[in-house]
Short mmCIF file of N, CA and C in Angstrom, two decimals:
data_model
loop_
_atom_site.label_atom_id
_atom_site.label_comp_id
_atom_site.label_asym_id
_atom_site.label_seq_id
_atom_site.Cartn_x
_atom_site.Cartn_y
_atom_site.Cartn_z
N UNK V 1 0.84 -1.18 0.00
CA UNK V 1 0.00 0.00 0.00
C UNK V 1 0.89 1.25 0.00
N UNK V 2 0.82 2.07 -0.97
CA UNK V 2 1.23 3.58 -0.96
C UNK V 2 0.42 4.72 -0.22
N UNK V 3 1.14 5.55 0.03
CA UNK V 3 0.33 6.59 1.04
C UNK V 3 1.24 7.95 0.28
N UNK V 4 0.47 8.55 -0.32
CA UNK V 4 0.75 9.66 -0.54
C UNK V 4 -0.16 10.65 -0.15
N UNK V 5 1.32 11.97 0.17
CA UNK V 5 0.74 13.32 1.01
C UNK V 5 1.33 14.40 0.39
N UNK V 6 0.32 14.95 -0.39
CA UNK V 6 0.66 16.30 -0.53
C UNK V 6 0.80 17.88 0.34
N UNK V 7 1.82 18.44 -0.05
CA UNK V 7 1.81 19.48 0.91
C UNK V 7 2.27 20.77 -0.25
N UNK V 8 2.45 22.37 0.25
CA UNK V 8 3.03 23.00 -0.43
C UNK V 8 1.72 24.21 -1.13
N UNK V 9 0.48 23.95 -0.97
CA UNK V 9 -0.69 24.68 -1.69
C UNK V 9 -0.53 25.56 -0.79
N UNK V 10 -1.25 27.40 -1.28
CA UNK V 10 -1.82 27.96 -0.32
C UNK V 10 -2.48 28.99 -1.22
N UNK V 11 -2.39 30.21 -1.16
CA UNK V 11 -3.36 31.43 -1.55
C UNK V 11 -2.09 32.09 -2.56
N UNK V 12 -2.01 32.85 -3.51
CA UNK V 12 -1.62 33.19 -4.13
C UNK V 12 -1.73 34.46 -5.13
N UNK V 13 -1.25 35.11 -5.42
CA UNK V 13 -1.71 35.78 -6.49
C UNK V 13 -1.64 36.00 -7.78
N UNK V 14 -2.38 36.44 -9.03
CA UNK V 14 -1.97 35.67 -10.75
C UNK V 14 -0.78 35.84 -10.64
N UNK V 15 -0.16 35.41 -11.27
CA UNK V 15 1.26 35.51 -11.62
C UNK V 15 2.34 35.34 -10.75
N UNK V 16 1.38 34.89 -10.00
CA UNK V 16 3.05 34.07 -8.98
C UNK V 16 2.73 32.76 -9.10
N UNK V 17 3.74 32.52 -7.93
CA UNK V 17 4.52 30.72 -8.24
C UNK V 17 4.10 30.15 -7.25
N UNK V 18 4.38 28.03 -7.05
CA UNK V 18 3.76 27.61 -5.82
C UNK V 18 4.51 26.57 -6.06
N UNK V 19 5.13 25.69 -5.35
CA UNK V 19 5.63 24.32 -5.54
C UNK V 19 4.85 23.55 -5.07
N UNK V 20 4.50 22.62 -5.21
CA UNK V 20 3.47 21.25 -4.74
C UNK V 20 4.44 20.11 -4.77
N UNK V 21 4.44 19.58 -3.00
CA UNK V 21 5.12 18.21 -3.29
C UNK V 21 4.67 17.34 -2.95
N UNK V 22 5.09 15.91 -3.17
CA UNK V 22 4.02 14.82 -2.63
C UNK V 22 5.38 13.78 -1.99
N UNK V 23 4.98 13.33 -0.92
CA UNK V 23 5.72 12.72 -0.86
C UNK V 23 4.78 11.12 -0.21
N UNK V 24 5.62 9.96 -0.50
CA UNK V 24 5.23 8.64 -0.33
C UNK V 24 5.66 8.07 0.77
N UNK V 25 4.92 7.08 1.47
CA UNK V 25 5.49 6.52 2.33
C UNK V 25 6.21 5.22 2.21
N UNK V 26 6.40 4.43 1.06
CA UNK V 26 7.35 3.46 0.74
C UNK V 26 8.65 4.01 -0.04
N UNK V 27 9.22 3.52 0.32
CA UNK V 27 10.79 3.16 -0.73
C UNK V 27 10.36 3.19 -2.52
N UNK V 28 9.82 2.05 -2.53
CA UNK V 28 9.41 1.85 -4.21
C UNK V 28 8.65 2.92 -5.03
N UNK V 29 8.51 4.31 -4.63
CA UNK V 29 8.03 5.47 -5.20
C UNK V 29 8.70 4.97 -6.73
N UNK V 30 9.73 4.76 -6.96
CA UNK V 30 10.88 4.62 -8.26
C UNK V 30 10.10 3.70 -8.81
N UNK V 31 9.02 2.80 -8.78
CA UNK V 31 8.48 1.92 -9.70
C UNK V 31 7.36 2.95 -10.29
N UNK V 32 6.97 3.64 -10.18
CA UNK V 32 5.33 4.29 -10.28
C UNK V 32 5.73 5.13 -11.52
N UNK V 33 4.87 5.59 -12.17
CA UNK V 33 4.67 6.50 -12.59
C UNK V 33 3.71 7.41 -11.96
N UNK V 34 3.96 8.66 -11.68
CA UNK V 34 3.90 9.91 -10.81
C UNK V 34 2.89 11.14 -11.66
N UNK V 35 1.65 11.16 -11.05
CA UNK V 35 1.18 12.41 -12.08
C UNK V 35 0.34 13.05 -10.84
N UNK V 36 -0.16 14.17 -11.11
CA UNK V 36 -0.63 15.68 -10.58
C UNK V 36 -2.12 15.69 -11.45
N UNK V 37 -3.29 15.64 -10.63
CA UNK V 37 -4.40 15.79 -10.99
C UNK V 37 -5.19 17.44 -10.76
N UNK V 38 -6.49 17.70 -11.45
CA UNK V 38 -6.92 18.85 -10.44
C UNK V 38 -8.39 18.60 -10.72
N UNK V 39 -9.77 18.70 -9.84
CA UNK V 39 -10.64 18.62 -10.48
C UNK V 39 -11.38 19.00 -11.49
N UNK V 40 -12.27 18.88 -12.34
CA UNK V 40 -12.57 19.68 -13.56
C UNK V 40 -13.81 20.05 -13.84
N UNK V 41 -15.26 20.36 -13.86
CA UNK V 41 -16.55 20.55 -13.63
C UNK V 41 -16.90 19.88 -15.15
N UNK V 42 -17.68 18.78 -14.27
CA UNK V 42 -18.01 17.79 -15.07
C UNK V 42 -17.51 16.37 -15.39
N UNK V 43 -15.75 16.39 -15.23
CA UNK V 43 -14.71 15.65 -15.60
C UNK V 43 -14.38 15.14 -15.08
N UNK V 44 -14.91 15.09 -13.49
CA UNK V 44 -13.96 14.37 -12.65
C UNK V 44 -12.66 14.83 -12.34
N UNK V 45 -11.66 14.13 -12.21
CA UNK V 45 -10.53 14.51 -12.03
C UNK V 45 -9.37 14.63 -13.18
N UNK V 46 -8.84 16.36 -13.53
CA UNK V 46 -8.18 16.35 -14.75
C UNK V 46 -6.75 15.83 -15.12
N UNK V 47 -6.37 15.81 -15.84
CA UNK V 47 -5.01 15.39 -16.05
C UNK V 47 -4.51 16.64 -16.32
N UNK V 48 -3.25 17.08 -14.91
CA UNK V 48 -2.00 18.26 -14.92
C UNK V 48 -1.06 17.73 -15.79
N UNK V 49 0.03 16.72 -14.95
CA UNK V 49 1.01 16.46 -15.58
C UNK V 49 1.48 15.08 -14.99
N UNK V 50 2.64 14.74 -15.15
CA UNK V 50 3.01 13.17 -15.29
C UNK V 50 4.34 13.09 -15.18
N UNK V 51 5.22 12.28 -14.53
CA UNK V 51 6.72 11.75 -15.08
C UNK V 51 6.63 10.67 -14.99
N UNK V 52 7.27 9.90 -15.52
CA UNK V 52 7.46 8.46 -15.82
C UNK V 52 8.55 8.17 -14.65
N UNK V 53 8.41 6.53 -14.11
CA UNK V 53 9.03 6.22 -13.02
C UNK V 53 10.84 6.57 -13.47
N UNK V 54 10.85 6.79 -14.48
CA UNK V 54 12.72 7.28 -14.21
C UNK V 54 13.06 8.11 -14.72
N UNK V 55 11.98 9.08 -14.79
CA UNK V 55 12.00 10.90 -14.45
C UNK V 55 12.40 11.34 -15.99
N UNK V 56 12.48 10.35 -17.10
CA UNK V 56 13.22 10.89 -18.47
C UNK V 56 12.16 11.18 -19.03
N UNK V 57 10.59 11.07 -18.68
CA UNK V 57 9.53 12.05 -19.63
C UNK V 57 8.83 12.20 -19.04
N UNK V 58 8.13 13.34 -19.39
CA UNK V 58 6.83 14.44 -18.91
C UNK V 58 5.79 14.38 -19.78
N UNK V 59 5.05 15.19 -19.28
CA UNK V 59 3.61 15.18 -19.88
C UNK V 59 3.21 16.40 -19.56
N UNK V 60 2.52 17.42 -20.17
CA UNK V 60 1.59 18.04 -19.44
C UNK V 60 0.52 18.60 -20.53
N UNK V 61 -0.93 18.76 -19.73
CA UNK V 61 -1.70 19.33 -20.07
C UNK V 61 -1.63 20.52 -20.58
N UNK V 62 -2.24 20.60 -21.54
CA UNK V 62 -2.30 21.99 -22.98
C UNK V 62 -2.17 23.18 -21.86
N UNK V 63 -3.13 23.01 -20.93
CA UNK V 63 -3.64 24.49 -20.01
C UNK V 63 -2.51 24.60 -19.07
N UNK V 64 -1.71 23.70 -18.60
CA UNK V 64 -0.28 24.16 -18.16
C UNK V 64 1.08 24.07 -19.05
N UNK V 65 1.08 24.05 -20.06
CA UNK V 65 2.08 23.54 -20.66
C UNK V 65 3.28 25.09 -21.05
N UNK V 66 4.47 25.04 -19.97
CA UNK V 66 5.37 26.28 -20.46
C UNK V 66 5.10 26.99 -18.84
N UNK V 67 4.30 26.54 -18.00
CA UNK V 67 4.24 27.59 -17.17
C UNK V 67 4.74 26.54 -15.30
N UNK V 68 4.13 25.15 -15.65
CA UNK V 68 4.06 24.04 -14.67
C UNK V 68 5.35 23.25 -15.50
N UNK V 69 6.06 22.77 -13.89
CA UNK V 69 7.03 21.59 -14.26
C UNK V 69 6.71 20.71 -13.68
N UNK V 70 6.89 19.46 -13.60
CA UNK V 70 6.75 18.28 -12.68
C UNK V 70 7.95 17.67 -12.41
N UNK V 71 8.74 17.31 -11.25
CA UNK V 71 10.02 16.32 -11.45
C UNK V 71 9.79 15.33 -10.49
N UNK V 72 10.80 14.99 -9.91
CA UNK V 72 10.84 13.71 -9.22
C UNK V 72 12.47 13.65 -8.58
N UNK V 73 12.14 13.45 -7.43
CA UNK V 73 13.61 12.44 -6.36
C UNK V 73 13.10 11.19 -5.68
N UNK V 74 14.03 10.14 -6.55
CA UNK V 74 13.32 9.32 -6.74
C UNK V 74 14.26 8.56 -4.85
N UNK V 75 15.35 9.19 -4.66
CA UNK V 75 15.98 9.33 -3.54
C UNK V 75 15.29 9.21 -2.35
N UNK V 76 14.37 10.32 -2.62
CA UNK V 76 14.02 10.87 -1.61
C UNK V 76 12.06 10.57 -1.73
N UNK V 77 11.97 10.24 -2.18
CA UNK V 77 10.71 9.54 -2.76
C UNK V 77 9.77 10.40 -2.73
N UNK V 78 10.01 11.45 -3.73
CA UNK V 78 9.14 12.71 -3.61
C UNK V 78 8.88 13.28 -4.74
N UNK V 79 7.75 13.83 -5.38
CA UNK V 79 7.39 14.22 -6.49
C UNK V 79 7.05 15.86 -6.38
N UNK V 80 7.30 16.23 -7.24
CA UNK V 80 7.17 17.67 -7.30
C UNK V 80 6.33 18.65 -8.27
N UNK V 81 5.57 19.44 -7.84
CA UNK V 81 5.35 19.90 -8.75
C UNK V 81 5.06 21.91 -8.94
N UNK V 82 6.12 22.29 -9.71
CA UNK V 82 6.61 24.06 -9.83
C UNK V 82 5.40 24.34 -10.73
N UNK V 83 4.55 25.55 -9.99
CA UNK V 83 3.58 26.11 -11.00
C UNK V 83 4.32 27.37 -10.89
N UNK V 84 4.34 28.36 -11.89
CA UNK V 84 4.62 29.62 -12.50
C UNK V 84 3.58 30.29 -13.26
N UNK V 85 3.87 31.39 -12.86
CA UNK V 85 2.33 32.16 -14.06
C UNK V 85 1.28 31.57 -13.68
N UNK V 86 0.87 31.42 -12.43
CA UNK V 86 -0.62 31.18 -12.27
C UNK V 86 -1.73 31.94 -12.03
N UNK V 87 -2.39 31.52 -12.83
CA UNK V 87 -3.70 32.17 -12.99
C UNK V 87 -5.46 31.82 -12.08
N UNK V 88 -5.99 32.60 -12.31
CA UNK V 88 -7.59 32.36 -11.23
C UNK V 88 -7.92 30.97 -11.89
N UNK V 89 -7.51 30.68 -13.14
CA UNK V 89 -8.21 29.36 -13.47
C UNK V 89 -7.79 27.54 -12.92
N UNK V 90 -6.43 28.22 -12.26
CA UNK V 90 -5.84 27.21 -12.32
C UNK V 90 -6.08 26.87 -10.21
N UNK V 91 -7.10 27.56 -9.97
CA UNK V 91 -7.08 27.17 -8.57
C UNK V 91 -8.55 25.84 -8.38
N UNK V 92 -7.66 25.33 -7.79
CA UNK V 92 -7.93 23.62 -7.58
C UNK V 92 -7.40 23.16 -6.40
N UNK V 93 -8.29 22.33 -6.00
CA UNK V 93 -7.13 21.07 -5.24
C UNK V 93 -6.28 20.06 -5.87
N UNK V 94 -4.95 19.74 -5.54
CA UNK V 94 -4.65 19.28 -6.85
C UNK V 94 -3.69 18.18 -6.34
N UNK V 95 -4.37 17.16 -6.86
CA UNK V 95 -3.92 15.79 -5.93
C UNK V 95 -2.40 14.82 -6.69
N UNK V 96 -2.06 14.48 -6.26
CA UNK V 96 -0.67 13.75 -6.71
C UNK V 96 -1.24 12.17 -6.78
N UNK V 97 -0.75 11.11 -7.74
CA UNK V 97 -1.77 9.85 -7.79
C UNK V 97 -0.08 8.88 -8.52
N UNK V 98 -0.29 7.97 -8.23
CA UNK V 98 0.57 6.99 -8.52
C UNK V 98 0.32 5.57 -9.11
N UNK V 99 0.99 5.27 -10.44
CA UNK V 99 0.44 3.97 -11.27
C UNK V 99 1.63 3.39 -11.93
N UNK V 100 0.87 2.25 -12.24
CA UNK V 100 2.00 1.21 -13.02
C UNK V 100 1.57 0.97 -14.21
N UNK V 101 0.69 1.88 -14.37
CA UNK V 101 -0.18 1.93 -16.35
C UNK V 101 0.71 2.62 -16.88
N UNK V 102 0.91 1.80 -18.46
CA UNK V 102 1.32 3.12 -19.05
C UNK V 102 1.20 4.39 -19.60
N UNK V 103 -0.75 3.89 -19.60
CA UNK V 103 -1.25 5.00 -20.39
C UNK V 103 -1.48 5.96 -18.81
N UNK V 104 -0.76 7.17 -19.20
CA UNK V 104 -0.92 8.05 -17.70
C UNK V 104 -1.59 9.21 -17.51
N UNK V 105 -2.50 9.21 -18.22
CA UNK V 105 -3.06 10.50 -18.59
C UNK V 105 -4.73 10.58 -17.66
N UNK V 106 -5.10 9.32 -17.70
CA UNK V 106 -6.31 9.17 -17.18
C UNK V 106 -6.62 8.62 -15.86
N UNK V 107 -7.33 9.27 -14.78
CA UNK V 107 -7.52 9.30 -13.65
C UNK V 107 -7.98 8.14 -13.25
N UNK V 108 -8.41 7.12 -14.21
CA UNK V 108 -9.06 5.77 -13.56
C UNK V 108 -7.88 4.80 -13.62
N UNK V 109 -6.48 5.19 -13.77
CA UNK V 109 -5.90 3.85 -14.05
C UNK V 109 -5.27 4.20 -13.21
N UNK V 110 -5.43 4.88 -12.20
CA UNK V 110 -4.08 5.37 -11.12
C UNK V 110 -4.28 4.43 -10.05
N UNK V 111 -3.23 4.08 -9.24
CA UNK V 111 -3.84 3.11 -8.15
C UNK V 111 -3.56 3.54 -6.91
N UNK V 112 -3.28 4.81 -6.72
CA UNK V 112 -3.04 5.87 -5.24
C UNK V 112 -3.27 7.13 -5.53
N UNK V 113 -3.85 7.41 -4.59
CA UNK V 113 -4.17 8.58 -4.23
C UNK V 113 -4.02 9.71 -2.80
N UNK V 114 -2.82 10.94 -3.23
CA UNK V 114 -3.33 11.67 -1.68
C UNK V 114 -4.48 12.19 -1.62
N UNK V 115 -4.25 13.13 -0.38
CA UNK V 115 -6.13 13.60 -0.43
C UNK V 115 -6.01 15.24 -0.65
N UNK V 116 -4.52 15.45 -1.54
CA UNK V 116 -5.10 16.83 -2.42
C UNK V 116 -4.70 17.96 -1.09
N UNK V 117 -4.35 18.94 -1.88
CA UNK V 117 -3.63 20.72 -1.39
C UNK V 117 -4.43 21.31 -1.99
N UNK V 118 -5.01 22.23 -1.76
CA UNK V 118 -5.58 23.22 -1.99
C UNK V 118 -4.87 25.14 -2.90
N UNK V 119 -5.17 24.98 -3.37
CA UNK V 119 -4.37 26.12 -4.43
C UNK V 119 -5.29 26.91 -4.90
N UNK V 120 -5.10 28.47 -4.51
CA UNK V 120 -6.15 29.37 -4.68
C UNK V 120 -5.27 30.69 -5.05
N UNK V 121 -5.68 30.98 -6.72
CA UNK V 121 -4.67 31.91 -7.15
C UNK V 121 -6.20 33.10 -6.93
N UNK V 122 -5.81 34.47 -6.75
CA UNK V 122 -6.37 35.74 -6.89
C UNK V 122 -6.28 36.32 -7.70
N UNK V 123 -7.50 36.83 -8.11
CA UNK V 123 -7.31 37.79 -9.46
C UNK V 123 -6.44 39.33 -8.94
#
């Protein structure tokens, strides 16, 4: 069983920055593939972004793409995730989820879940 906890959300204003990290409570974080959700009205839960368990590819969603990074220590069994340029749209809770699918984009194939930071940018 994985236990992931996100920490790092808070209040903000457009155009500033926020790091989001998640960290796991096993060792084997390094098997998973690692992605960043946020909810979506209607959608359930959206797809942010993604690294693959040995940190050599990313992913991200059109609506963050150039502004959000995602990385990974795989050391330290912790996932990360740098928002920049954020905007009123992008405030969410925004949960960190962990899988052994390859397809990583979609919220039903994940097999952990934390229970989400809260991120509230101001106009």
């Amino acid at each position: 069983q994985v236990q992931l906890v996100e920490s790092g959300g808070g209040l903000v204003q457009a155009g500033g920055s926020l790091r989001l990290s998640c960290a796991a409570s096993v060792r084997t974080l390094s098997s998973y593939n690692m992605g960043w959700f946020r909810p979506a009205p209607g959608k359930g839960r959206e797809f942010v972004a993604v690294i693959r368990w040995r940190g050599d590819s990313t992913y991200y969603a059109d609506a963050v793409k150039g502004r959000f990074t995602i990385s990974r220590d795989n050391a330290k069994d912790t996932v990360y995730l740098q928002m920049n340029s954020l905007k009123p749209e992008d405030t969410a809770v925004y949960y960190c989820a962990a899988t052994s699918a390859a397809v990583v984009n979609r919220a039903n194939l994940y097999d952990y879940w934390g229970r989400g930071t809260q991120v509230t940018v101001s106009s």
